[in-house]
Amino acid sequence: MQTKRFQIESPNDPQVEQVGRILACGGLVAIPTETVYGLAGNALCGEVAGRIFKAKGRPGDNPLIVHISALSELAALVKEVPAAALRLTEAFWPGPFTMILKKADCIPSATSGGLDTVAVRMPAHPVARAIIKAAGVPLAAPSANTSGLPSPTTAARVLEDMDGKIEGIVDGGPCEVGVESTVLTLTTPVPRLLRPGGVTVEQIEAVIGKIDVDDAVCHRLKPGAAAASPGMKYKHYAPNAHVIVLKGELPAYRDYLSKHCAPGDFALCFEGEEASLPLPAVTFGRSGDPATQACRLFDALRQLDDQNAVTVYARCPKAQGVGLAVYNRLLRAAGFEVIDV
Ligand code: TXA
Ligand code: MG
């Protein structure tokens, strides 16, 4: 299959209608969002959802997020919208925030991974919303990467994984946030964070009070334990290189590298630190600036593979605010291998 390229910078671009038609006819199109690129298809069609799983090589029990363009589209997708959910949509939509609610019958079980719940998000990216509106149906859109690899934050990275497997790709420039949306379930007695993202725990608690943070956000799932979010049990965001997180301050990090690094090894460090290190480095944002770290992390992981890195020693971000999302992704990229230095 030939993957058609679109360059769309404005929601008013006439090509939006063309992309909408491809999606309405059951096609798959990778689209930009403010978090990462998504692999979009009609969320209400089980067959289309099946094609998304196939293109990504994604396990069928890992449900897809359903994307809408306006709040009025939410009610039809879920059994009910609790008061807390409404307050959250007022605070964080459109934006990098996904809510899990009991699903309505119109959501096929292929989309919900066989669960009786559905994840819904309204993206902030104006081109993404215009495309959803033009499609005329809610769009399932997982990150547009091959399952297990780092999520793509540019159209070029999407093509590395998806060229020839999908009908189209919309290049809307690099993503602003860089890590996927925050996922919060409202189906538990106390709302529970399943995946940290651009909207922080502190911001959510300011709207609805105390929430729980699932154990799997910062820890490896115990063997045999059930995952609240199926995505938690799979290997994720991992480049081919072997990633190890080194927890400690810069001098201790540098000392450790001096003693342990070998040819083919790379540092994954913060901007400005690379000059003082004894090995080649790729950077992911500024120390103490989690928004820049989030923005850079996934592309940095892919760059390390471009350079055939064998072992990667990563600086450890502070797991606070948006930094919790950066830490969560890096920990998974490292298969939870952390060394205190
Ligand atoms: O920012 C984002 O959310 C991006 C962009 C493209 O919108 N999309 C995204 O989708 O990250 P995906 O499929 O890569 O991640 C969805 C995550 C998975 O970890 C999945 O297990 C979880 O959300 N999820 C989806 N529906 C769920 C449900 N009903 N219950 C529990 N977890 C769910
Ligand atoms: Mg993903």
mmCIF file of C-alpha atoms and ligand atoms in Angstrom:
data_model
loop_
_atom_site.group_PDB
_atom_site.id
_atom_site.type_symbol
_atom_site.label_atom_id
_atom_site.label_comp_id
_atom_site.label_asym_id
_atom_site.label_seq_id
_atom_site.Cartn_x
_atom_site.Cartn_y
_atom_site.Cartn_z
ATOM 1 C CA MET A 1 0.000 0.000 0.000
ATOM 2 C CA GLN A 2 1.175 3.518 -0.777
ATOM 3 C CA THR A 3 0.949 5.818 2.255
ATOM 4 C CA LYS A 4 -0.301 9.217 1.064
ATOM 5 C CA ARG A 5 1.487 12.223 2.564
ATOM 6 C CA PHE A 6 -0.379 15.349 3.647
ATOM 7 C CA GLN A 7 1.206 18.514 5.009
ATOM 8 C CA ILE A 8 -1.425 20.294 7.098
ATOM 9 C CA GLU A 9 -0.627 23.211 9.360
ATOM 10 C CA SER A 10 -4.052 24.818 9.698
ATOM 11 C CA PRO A 11 -7.459 23.359 10.614
ATOM 12 C CA ASN A 12 -8.880 25.318 7.654
ATOM 13 C CA ASP A 13 -6.694 23.559 5.070
ATOM 14 C CA PRO A 14 -8.977 21.961 2.425
ATOM 15 C CA GLN A 15 -6.962 18.725 2.713
ATOM 16 C CA VAL A 16 -8.622 18.185 6.121
ATOM 17 C CA GLU A 17 -11.826 17.153 4.305
ATOM 18 C CA GLN A 18 -9.891 14.693 2.143
ATOM 19 C CA VAL A 19 -8.321 13.086 5.242
ATOM 20 C CA GLY A 20 -11.745 12.999 6.904
ATOM 21 C CA ARG A 21 -13.151 11.072 3.933
ATOM 22 C CA ILE A 22 -10.369 8.469 4.063
ATOM 23 C CA LEU A 23 -11.119 7.925 7.751
ATOM 24 C CA ALA A 24 -14.903 7.849 7.225
ATOM 25 C CA CYS A 25 -14.376 5.110 4.605
ATOM 26 C CA GLY A 26 -12.471 2.905 7.063
ATOM 27 C CA GLY A 27 -8.912 4.009 6.234
ATOM 28 C CA LEU A 28 -6.078 4.515 8.726
ATOM 29 C CA VAL A 29 -4.299 7.876 8.870
ATOM 30 C CA ALA A 30 -1.520 8.932 11.254
ATOM 31 C CA ILE A 31 -2.322 12.379 12.631
ATOM 32 C CA PRO A 32 -0.491 14.923 14.775
ATOM 33 C CA THR A 33 -1.730 15.629 18.300
ATOM 34 C CA GLU A 34 -0.183 17.836 20.977
ATOM 35 C CA THR A 35 1.153 14.737 22.810
ATOM 36 C CA VAL A 36 2.462 12.289 20.181
ATOM 37 C CA TYR A 37 1.354 11.243 16.676
ATOM 38 C CA GLY A 38 -1.685 8.965 16.711
ATOM 39 C CA LEU A 39 -2.661 6.151 14.343
ATOM 40 C CA ALA A 40 -6.285 7.093 13.707
ATOM 41 C CA GLY A 41 -9.246 5.070 12.481
ATOM 42 C CA ASN A 42 -13.029 4.891 13.022
ATOM 43 C CA ALA A 43 -13.435 3.937 16.719
ATOM 44 C CA LEU A 44 -16.976 2.659 16.148
ATOM 45 C CA CYS A 45 -15.924 -0.018 13.662
ATOM 46 C CA GLY A 46 -14.426 -3.214 15.098
ATOM 47 C CA GLU A 47 -12.856 -4.122 11.772
ATOM 48 C CA VAL A 48 -10.993 -0.802 11.589
ATOM 49 C CA ALA A 49 -9.804 -1.246 15.184
ATOM 50 C CA GLY A 50 -8.523 -4.663 14.130
ATOM 51 C CA ARG A 51 -6.469 -3.057 11.350
ATOM 52 C CA ILE A 52 -4.954 -0.601 13.844
ATOM 53 C CA PHE A 53 -3.813 -3.474 16.069
ATOM 54 C CA LYS A 54 -2.346 -5.241 13.054
ATOM 55 C CA ALA A 55 -0.446 -2.180 11.746
ATOM 56 C CA LYS A 56 1.100 -1.618 15.182
ATOM 57 C CA GLY A 57 1.649 -5.290 16.030
ATOM 58 C CA ARG A 58 -0.251 -4.496 19.233
ATOM 59 C CA PRO A 59 -1.677 -7.195 21.537
ATOM 60 C CA GLY A 60 -5.477 -7.268 21.099
ATOM 61 C CA ASP A 61 -6.233 -6.903 24.815
ATOM 62 C CA ASN A 62 -4.608 -3.432 24.992
ATOM 63 C CA PRO A 63 -7.501 -0.992 24.462
ATOM 64 C CA LEU A 64 -7.442 2.112 22.268
ATOM 65 C CA ILE A 65 -8.188 5.700 23.296
ATOM 66 C CA VAL A 66 -11.225 7.214 21.541
ATOM 67 C CA HIS A 67 -10.677 10.815 20.396
ATOM 68 C CA ILE A 68 -13.472 13.371 20.057
ATOM 69 C CA SER A 69 -13.573 16.930 18.708
ATOM 70 C CA ALA A 70 -16.248 18.429 20.993
ATOM 71 C CA LEU A 71 -17.657 17.766 24.462
ATOM 72 C CA SER A 72 -21.085 17.070 22.954
ATOM 73 C CA GLU A 73 -19.657 13.836 21.453
ATOM 74 C CA LEU A 74 -18.843 12.316 24.867
ATOM 75 C CA ALA A 75 -22.305 11.302 26.107
ATOM 76 C CA ALA A 76 -22.953 8.851 23.242
ATOM 77 C CA LEU A 77 -19.760 6.905 23.982
ATOM 78 C CA VAL A 78 -20.267 6.207 27.694
ATOM 79 C CA LYS A 79 -22.951 4.854 30.054
ATOM 80 C CA GLU A 80 -22.921 8.031 32.125
ATOM 81 C CA VAL A 81 -20.847 11.122 32.756
ATOM 82 C CA PRO A 82 -20.321 11.491 36.525
ATOM 83 C CA ALA A 83 -20.110 15.021 37.988
ATOM 84 C CA ALA A 84 -16.362 14.629 38.648
ATOM 85 C CA ALA A 85 -15.814 13.701 34.995
ATOM 86 C CA LEU A 86 -17.607 16.822 33.849
ATOM 87 C CA ARG A 87 -15.442 19.006 36.089
ATOM 88 C CA LEU A 88 -12.319 17.337 34.679
ATOM 89 C CA THR A 89 -13.412 17.956 31.092
ATOM 90 C CA GLU A 90 -14.010 21.628 31.943
ATOM 91 C CA ALA A 91 -10.514 21.891 33.421
ATOM 92 C CA PHE A 92 -8.452 19.833 30.972
ATOM 93 C CA TRP A 93 -10.232 19.482 27.614
ATOM 94 C CA PRO A 94 -9.132 20.008 25.006
ATOM 95 C CA GLY A 95 -5.745 18.762 26.177
ATOM 96 C CA PRO A 96 -3.430 15.874 27.099
ATOM 97 C CA PHE A 97 -5.944 14.229 29.415
ATOM 98 C CA THR A 98 -7.767 10.885 28.955
ATOM 99 C CA MET A 99 -10.642 9.672 31.095
ATOM 100 C CA ILE A 100 -11.857 6.097 31.483
ATOM 101 C CA LEU A 101 -15.595 5.582 31.978
ATOM 102 C CA LYS A 102 -18.105 2.730 31.547
ATOM 103 C CA LYS A 103 -18.551 2.244 27.807
ATOM 104 C CA ALA A 104 -21.760 2.544 25.791
ATOM 105 C CA ASP A 105 -22.780 -0.317 23.490
ATOM 106 C CA CYS A 106 -21.663 1.581 20.366
ATOM 107 C CA ILE A 107 -17.992 1.011 21.322
ATOM 108 C CA PRO A 108 -16.975 -2.324 19.775
ATOM 109 C CA SER A 109 -15.101 -4.698 22.026
ATOM 110 C CA ALA A 110 -12.136 -4.615 19.596
ATOM 111 C CA THR A 111 -11.702 -0.908 20.444
ATOM 112 C CA SER A 112 -12.059 -1.422 24.204
ATOM 113 C CA GLY A 113 -9.792 -4.487 24.238
ATOM 114 C CA GLY A 114 -12.694 -6.576 25.517
ATOM 115 C CA LEU A 115 -13.199 -4.338 28.597
ATOM 116 C CA ASP A 116 -16.548 -2.786 29.571
ATOM 117 C CA THR A 117 -14.866 0.618 29.887
ATOM 118 C CA VAL A 118 -13.639 3.134 27.322
ATOM 119 C CA ALA A 119 -10.867 5.749 27.347
ATOM 120 C CA VAL A 120 -11.868 9.121 25.850
ATOM 121 C CA ARG A 121 -9.795 12.196 25.068
ATOM 122 C CA MET A 122 -10.320 15.527 23.308
ATOM 123 C CA PRO A 123 -6.951 16.602 21.883
ATOM 124 C CA ALA A 124 -5.834 20.234 21.949
ATOM 125 C CA HIS A 125 -4.159 20.106 18.531
ATOM 126 C CA PRO A 126 -6.425 22.144 16.197
ATOM 127 C CA VAL A 127 -5.603 20.002 13.134
ATOM 128 C CA ALA A 128 -6.401 16.803 15.079
ATOM 129 C CA ARG A 129 -9.796 18.162 16.134
ATOM 130 C CA ALA A 130 -10.570 19.387 12.611
ATOM 131 C CA ILE A 131 -9.779 15.913 11.233
ATOM 132 C CA ILE A 132 -12.012 14.176 13.812
ATOM 133 C CA LYS A 133 -14.821 16.576 12.930
ATOM 134 C CA ALA A 134 -14.315 16.011 9.191
ATOM 135 C CA ALA A 135 -14.340 12.217 9.689
ATOM 136 C CA GLY A 136 -17.741 12.551 11.381
ATOM 137 C CA VAL A 137 -16.948 9.686 13.784
ATOM 138 C CA PRO A 138 -14.850 9.431 16.954
ATOM 139 C CA LEU A 139 -11.333 8.220 16.146
ATOM 140 C CA ALA A 140 -9.413 5.493 17.923
ATOM 141 C CA ALA A 141 -5.793 6.654 17.962
ATOM 142 C CA PRO A 142 -3.017 4.839 19.748
ATOM 143 C CA SER A 143 0.474 6.248 19.416
ATOM 144 C CA ALA A 144 1.576 5.737 15.792
ATOM 145 C CA ASN A 145 4.585 3.513 16.562
ATOM 146 C CA THR A 146 5.199 -0.183 16.170
ATOM 147 C CA SER A 147 4.109 -1.688 19.485
ATOM 148 C CA GLY A 148 6.936 -1.577 22.039
ATOM 149 C CA LEU A 149 9.005 1.158 20.329
ATOM 150 C CA PRO A 150 9.214 4.797 21.489
ATOM 151 C CA SER A 151 6.170 6.859 20.431
ATOM 152 C CA PRO A 152 6.710 9.172 17.426
ATOM 153 C CA THR A 153 6.761 12.939 17.941
ATOM 154 C CA THR A 154 7.384 13.844 14.283
ATOM 155 C CA ALA A 155 5.897 12.629 10.985
ATOM 156 C CA ALA A 156 9.319 11.309 9.903
ATOM 157 C CA ARG A 157 9.415 8.985 12.921
ATOM 158 C CA VAL A 158 5.892 7.754 12.127
ATOM 159 C CA LEU A 159 7.007 6.838 8.597
ATOM 160 C CA GLU A 160 9.876 4.746 9.990
ATOM 161 C CA ASP A 161 7.275 2.412 11.503
ATOM 162 C CA MET A 162 4.147 2.836 9.366
ATOM 163 C CA ASP A 163 5.144 3.599 5.759
ATOM 164 C CA GLY A 164 3.268 1.228 3.436
ATOM 165 C CA LYS A 165 0.988 -0.077 6.217
ATOM 166 C CA ILE A 166 -1.578 2.744 6.400
ATOM 167 C CA GLU A 167 -3.543 4.887 3.935
ATOM 168 C CA GLY A 168 -2.140 8.246 4.953
ATOM 169 C CA ILE A 169 -0.037 10.413 7.196
ATOM 170 C CA VAL A 170 -0.582 14.047 8.112
ATOM 171 C CA ASP A 171 2.542 16.032 8.873
ATOM 172 C CA GLY A 172 1.599 18.801 11.282
ATOM 173 C CA GLY A 173 5.079 19.485 12.644
ATOM 174 C CA PRO A 174 6.668 18.258 15.883
ATOM 175 C CA CYS A 175 4.461 17.523 18.923
ATOM 176 C CA GLU A 176 4.457 20.049 21.727
ATOM 177 C CA VAL A 177 4.109 17.868 24.829
ATOM 178 C CA GLY A 178 6.110 14.864 23.624
ATOM 179 C CA VAL A 179 4.716 12.184 25.970
ATOM 180 C CA GLU A 180 1.259 10.638 25.785
ATOM 181 C CA SER A 181 -1.783 11.941 27.638
ATOM 182 C CA THR A 182 -2.470 11.453 31.328
ATOM 183 C CA VAL A 183 -4.844 8.486 31.806
ATOM 184 C CA LEU A 184 -7.245 8.609 34.767
ATOM 185 C CA THR A 185 -9.923 6.027 35.467
ATOM 186 C CA LEU A 186 -13.182 7.121 37.085
ATOM 187 C CA THR A 187 -14.452 3.537 37.294
ATOM 188 C CA THR A 188 -12.762 2.883 40.674
ATOM 189 C CA PRO A 189 -14.173 4.069 44.062
ATOM 190 C CA VAL A 190 -11.389 6.672 44.181
ATOM 191 C CA PRO A 191 -10.243 7.980 40.760
ATOM 192 C CA ARG A 192 -6.933 6.353 39.883
ATOM 193 C CA LEU A 193 -4.027 7.553 37.731
ATOM 194 C CA LEU A 194 -3.037 4.789 35.300
ATOM 195 C CA ARG A 195 -0.552 6.746 33.201
ATOM 196 C CA PRO A 196 1.097 10.083 34.057
ATOM 197 C CA GLY A 197 1.262 12.695 31.295
ATOM 198 C CA GLY A 198 1.058 16.388 30.477
ATOM 199 C CA VAL A 199 -1.712 17.006 33.049
ATOM 200 C CA THR A 200 -0.193 16.399 36.495
ATOM 201 C CA VAL A 201 -1.514 14.649 39.627
ATOM 202 C CA GLU A 202 -1.418 18.000 41.420
ATOM 203 C CA GLN A 203 -3.555 19.654 38.718
ATOM 204 C CA ILE A 204 -6.135 16.820 38.843
ATOM 205 C CA GLU A 205 -6.312 16.891 42.647
ATOM 206 C CA ALA A 206 -6.928 20.643 42.562
ATOM 207 C CA VAL A 207 -10.147 19.874 40.629
ATOM 208 C CA ILE A 208 -11.546 16.655 42.189
ATOM 209 C CA GLY A 209 -9.544 16.104 45.388
ATOM 210 C CA LYS A 210 -7.294 13.184 46.326
ATOM 211 C CA ILE A 211 -6.694 10.517 43.667
ATOM 212 C CA ASP A 212 -4.829 7.201 43.815
ATOM 213 C CA VAL A 213 -1.692 6.619 41.761
ATOM 214 C CA ASP A 214 -1.547 3.068 40.447
ATOM 215 C CA ASP A 215 1.438 1.107 41.697
ATOM 216 C CA ALA A 216 2.406 0.264 38.112
ATOM 217 C CA VAL A 217 3.181 3.943 37.372
ATOM 218 C CA CYS A 218 6.563 3.713 39.102
ATOM 219 C CA HIS A 219 7.051 -0.014 39.754
ATOM 220 C CA ARG A 220 7.304 -3.173 37.723
ATOM 221 C CA LEU A 221 4.065 -5.142 37.755
ATOM 222 C CA LYS A 222 4.474 -8.229 39.973
ATOM 223 C CA PRO A 223 4.391 -11.476 37.989
ATOM 224 C CA GLY A 224 0.790 -12.674 37.658
ATOM 225 C CA ALA A 225 -0.697 -9.392 38.964
ATOM 226 C CA ALA A 226 -3.640 -7.982 36.976
ATOM 227 C CA ALA A 227 -2.910 -4.669 35.226
ATOM 228 C CA ALA A 228 -5.466 -1.887 35.785
ATOM 229 C CA SER A 229 -4.367 -0.601 32.390
ATOM 230 C CA PRO A 230 -3.431 -3.422 30.022
ATOM 231 C CA GLY A 231 -0.701 -1.223 28.504
ATOM 232 C CA MET A 232 1.221 -1.445 31.789
ATOM 233 C CA LYS A 233 2.093 -5.078 31.420
ATOM 234 C CA TYR A 234 3.797 -4.801 28.053
ATOM 235 C CA LYS A 235 7.329 -3.747 27.229
ATOM 236 C CA HIS A 236 7.156 -0.137 26.118
ATOM 237 C CA TYR A 237 8.983 2.826 24.663
ATOM 238 C CA ALA A 238 12.117 0.718 24.352
ATOM 239 C CA PRO A 239 14.803 1.346 21.732
ATOM 240 C CA ASN A 240 16.976 -1.571 20.583
ATOM 241 C CA ALA A 241 19.767 -0.297 22.810
ATOM 242 C CA HIS A 242 20.016 -1.560 26.391
ATOM 243 C CA VAL A 243 18.985 1.391 28.591
ATOM 244 C CA ILE A 244 20.072 1.721 32.230
ATOM 245 C CA VAL A 245 18.911 4.621 34.427
ATOM 246 C CA LEU A 246 21.590 5.989 36.786
ATOM 247 C CA LYS A 247 19.989 7.652 39.815
ATOM 248 C CA GLY A 248 22.136 10.328 41.481
ATOM 249 C CA GLU A 249 23.667 13.757 40.974
ATOM 250 C CA LEU A 250 25.762 14.714 37.929
ATOM 251 C CA PRO A 251 29.226 14.185 39.549
ATOM 252 C CA ALA A 252 28.274 10.652 40.652
ATOM 253 C CA TYR A 253 26.833 9.959 37.177
ATOM 254 C CA ARG A 254 30.082 11.129 35.560
ATOM 255 C CA ASP A 255 32.194 9.020 37.967
ATOM 256 C CA TYR A 256 30.146 5.926 37.223
ATOM 257 C CA LEU A 257 30.547 6.434 33.468
ATOM 258 C CA SER A 258 34.327 6.937 33.801
ATOM 259 C CA LYS A 259 34.573 3.535 35.462
ATOM 260 C CA HIS A 260 32.078 1.551 33.397
ATOM 261 C CA CYS A 261 31.669 2.861 29.855
ATOM 262 C CA ALA A 262 32.823 0.836 26.865
ATOM 263 C CA PRO A 263 32.944 1.466 23.096
ATOM 264 C CA GLY A 264 29.404 1.683 21.683
ATOM 265 C CA ASP A 265 28.003 3.065 24.923
ATOM 266 C CA PHE A 266 26.133 6.368 25.011
ATOM 267 C CA ALA A 267 25.020 8.838 27.654
ATOM 268 C CA LEU A 268 21.406 10.064 27.644
ATOM 269 C CA CYS A 269 21.852 13.283 29.601
ATOM 270 C CA PHE A 270 20.527 16.805 30.002
ATOM 271 C CA GLU A 271 21.557 19.699 27.721
ATOM 272 C CA GLY A 272 24.950 21.165 28.531
ATOM 273 C CA GLU A 273 26.156 18.107 30.450
ATOM 274 C CA GLU A 274 27.539 16.254 27.425
ATOM 275 C CA ALA A 275 30.819 18.198 27.175
ATOM 276 C CA SER A 276 32.075 16.894 30.530
ATOM 277 C CA LEU A 277 31.244 13.229 29.890
ATOM 278 C CA PRO A 278 33.706 10.533 28.780
ATOM 279 C CA LEU A 279 31.451 9.084 26.050
ATOM 280 C CA PRO A 280 29.200 10.242 23.178
ATOM 281 C CA ALA A 281 25.864 11.636 24.313
ATOM 282 C CA VAL A 282 22.306 12.387 23.230
ATOM 283 C CA THR A 283 20.393 14.948 25.297
ATOM 284 C CA PHE A 284 16.756 15.043 26.426
ATOM 285 C CA GLY A 285 15.875 18.526 27.608
ATOM 286 C CA ARG A 286 17.186 20.665 30.417
ATOM 287 C CA SER A 287 17.950 19.543 33.964
ATOM 288 C CA GLY A 288 15.107 20.636 36.267
ATOM 289 C CA ASP A 289 12.840 21.473 33.289
ATOM 290 C CA PRO A 290 10.509 18.467 32.888
ATOM 291 C CA ALA A 291 8.479 20.005 30.034
ATOM 292 C CA THR A 292 11.598 20.107 27.821
ATOM 293 C CA GLN A 293 12.537 16.573 28.933
ATOM 294 C CA ALA A 294 9.079 15.263 27.978
ATOM 295 C CA CYS A 295 9.292 17.019 24.624
ATOM 296 C CA ARG A 296 12.653 15.441 23.751
ATOM 297 C CA LEU A 297 12.672 11.975 25.382
ATOM 298 C CA PHE A 298 11.109 9.778 22.694
ATOM 299 C CA ASP A 299 13.050 11.298 19.837
ATOM 300 C CA ALA A 300 16.264 11.013 21.871
ATOM 301 C CA LEU A 301 15.595 7.272 22.342
ATOM 302 C CA ARG A 302 15.126 6.862 18.590
ATOM 303 C CA GLN A 303 18.295 8.885 17.904
ATOM 304 C CA LEU A 304 20.254 6.450 20.072
ATOM 305 C CA ASP A 305 19.134 3.618 17.803
ATOM 306 C CA ASP A 306 20.035 5.705 14.723
ATOM 307 C CA GLN A 307 23.567 5.836 16.152
ATOM 308 C CA ASN A 308 23.608 2.097 16.960
ATOM 309 C CA ALA A 309 24.083 2.657 20.680
ATOM 310 C CA VAL A 310 24.735 -0.624 22.503
ATOM 311 C CA THR A 311 24.280 0.414 26.139
ATOM 312 C CA VAL A 312 22.724 3.745 27.129
ATOM 313 C CA TYR A 313 23.287 5.272 30.566
ATOM 314 C CA ALA A 314 20.448 7.690 31.255
ATOM 315 C CA ARG A 315 20.220 10.555 33.726
ATOM 316 C CA CYS A 316 17.274 10.127 36.080
ATOM 317 C CA PRO A 317 14.601 12.845 35.875
ATOM 318 C CA LYS A 318 12.868 14.092 39.033
ATOM 319 C CA ALA A 319 9.550 12.245 39.285
ATOM 320 C CA GLN A 320 7.463 15.335 40.086
ATOM 321 C CA GLY A 321 4.849 17.224 38.082
ATOM 322 C CA VAL A 322 5.314 16.472 34.373
ATOM 323 C CA GLY A 323 8.599 14.820 35.442
ATOM 324 C CA LEU A 324 6.542 11.859 36.717
ATOM 325 C CA ALA A 325 5.561 11.137 33.087
ATOM 326 C CA VAL A 326 9.181 11.424 31.921
ATOM 327 C CA TYR A 327 10.345 9.119 34.713
ATOM 328 C CA ASN A 328 7.554 6.606 33.967
ATOM 329 C CA ARG A 329 8.484 6.396 30.240
ATOM 330 C CA LEU A 330 12.228 6.212 30.859
ATOM 331 C CA LEU A 331 11.774 3.520 33.501
ATOM 332 C CA ARG A 332 9.867 1.381 30.987
ATOM 333 C CA ALA A 333 12.385 2.074 28.226
ATOM 334 C CA ALA A 334 14.981 0.732 30.688
ATOM 335 C CA GLY A 335 12.903 -2.310 31.617
ATOM 336 C CA PHE A 336 13.007 -0.896 35.207
ATOM 337 C CA GLU A 337 16.808 -1.228 35.401
ATOM 338 C CA VAL A 338 17.888 1.542 37.789
ATOM 339 C CA ILE A 339 21.276 1.814 39.505
ATOM 340 C CA ASP A 340 21.836 4.156 42.466
ATOM 341 C CA VAL A 341 25.145 5.930 41.913
HETATM 342 O O1 TXA B 1 -1.634 11.079 24.096
HETATM 343 C C1 TXA B 1 -2.201 10.030 23.837
HETATM 344 O O2 TXA B 1 -3.011 9.498 24.629
HETATM 345 C C2 TXA B 1 -1.891 9.354 22.492
HETATM 346 C C3 TXA B 1 -2.351 10.305 21.386
HETATM 347 C C4 TXA B 1 -2.201 9.721 20.010
HETATM 348 O O3 TXA B 1 -3.671 10.728 21.629
HETATM 349 N N1 TXA B 1 -2.493 8.064 22.403
HETATM 350 C C5 TXA B 1 -2.033 7.002 23.136
HETATM 351 O O4 TXA B 1 -2.686 5.806 22.931
HETATM 352 O O5 TXA B 1 -1.084 7.080 23.889
HETATM 353 P P1 TXA B 1 -2.073 4.396 23.305
HETATM 354 O O6 TXA B 1 -3.041 3.422 22.742
HETATM 355 O O7 TXA B 1 -0.672 4.303 22.839
HETATM 356 O O8 TXA B 1 -2.168 4.315 24.865
HETATM 357 C C6 TXA B 1 -3.397 4.085 25.502
HETATM 358 C C7 TXA B 1 -3.185 3.639 26.915
HETATM 359 C C8 TXA B 1 -2.722 2.210 26.978
HETATM 360 O O9 TXA B 1 -1.764 2.068 28.007
HETATM 361 C C9 TXA B 1 -3.998 1.456 27.326
HETATM 362 O O10 TXA B 1 -3.754 0.263 28.025
HETATM 363 C C10 TXA B 1 -4.741 2.482 28.177
HETATM 364 O O11 TXA B 1 -4.416 3.735 27.630
HETATM 365 N N2 TXA B 1 -6.195 2.292 28.084
HETATM 366 C C11 TXA B 1 -6.998 2.538 27.035
HETATM 367 N N3 TXA B 1 -8.277 2.210 27.302
HETATM 368 C C12 TXA B 1 -8.290 1.732 28.553
HETATM 369 C C13 TXA B 1 -9.302 1.204 29.414
HETATM 370 N N4 TXA B 1 -10.563 1.107 29.025
HETATM 371 N N5 TXA B 1 -8.936 0.801 30.663
HETATM 372 C C14 TXA B 1 -7.654 0.895 31.062
HETATM 373 N N6 TXA B 1 -6.648 1.389 30.301
HETATM 374 C C15 TXA B 1 -6.957 1.784 29.071
HETATM 375 MG MG MG B 2 1.411 3.821 22.883
#
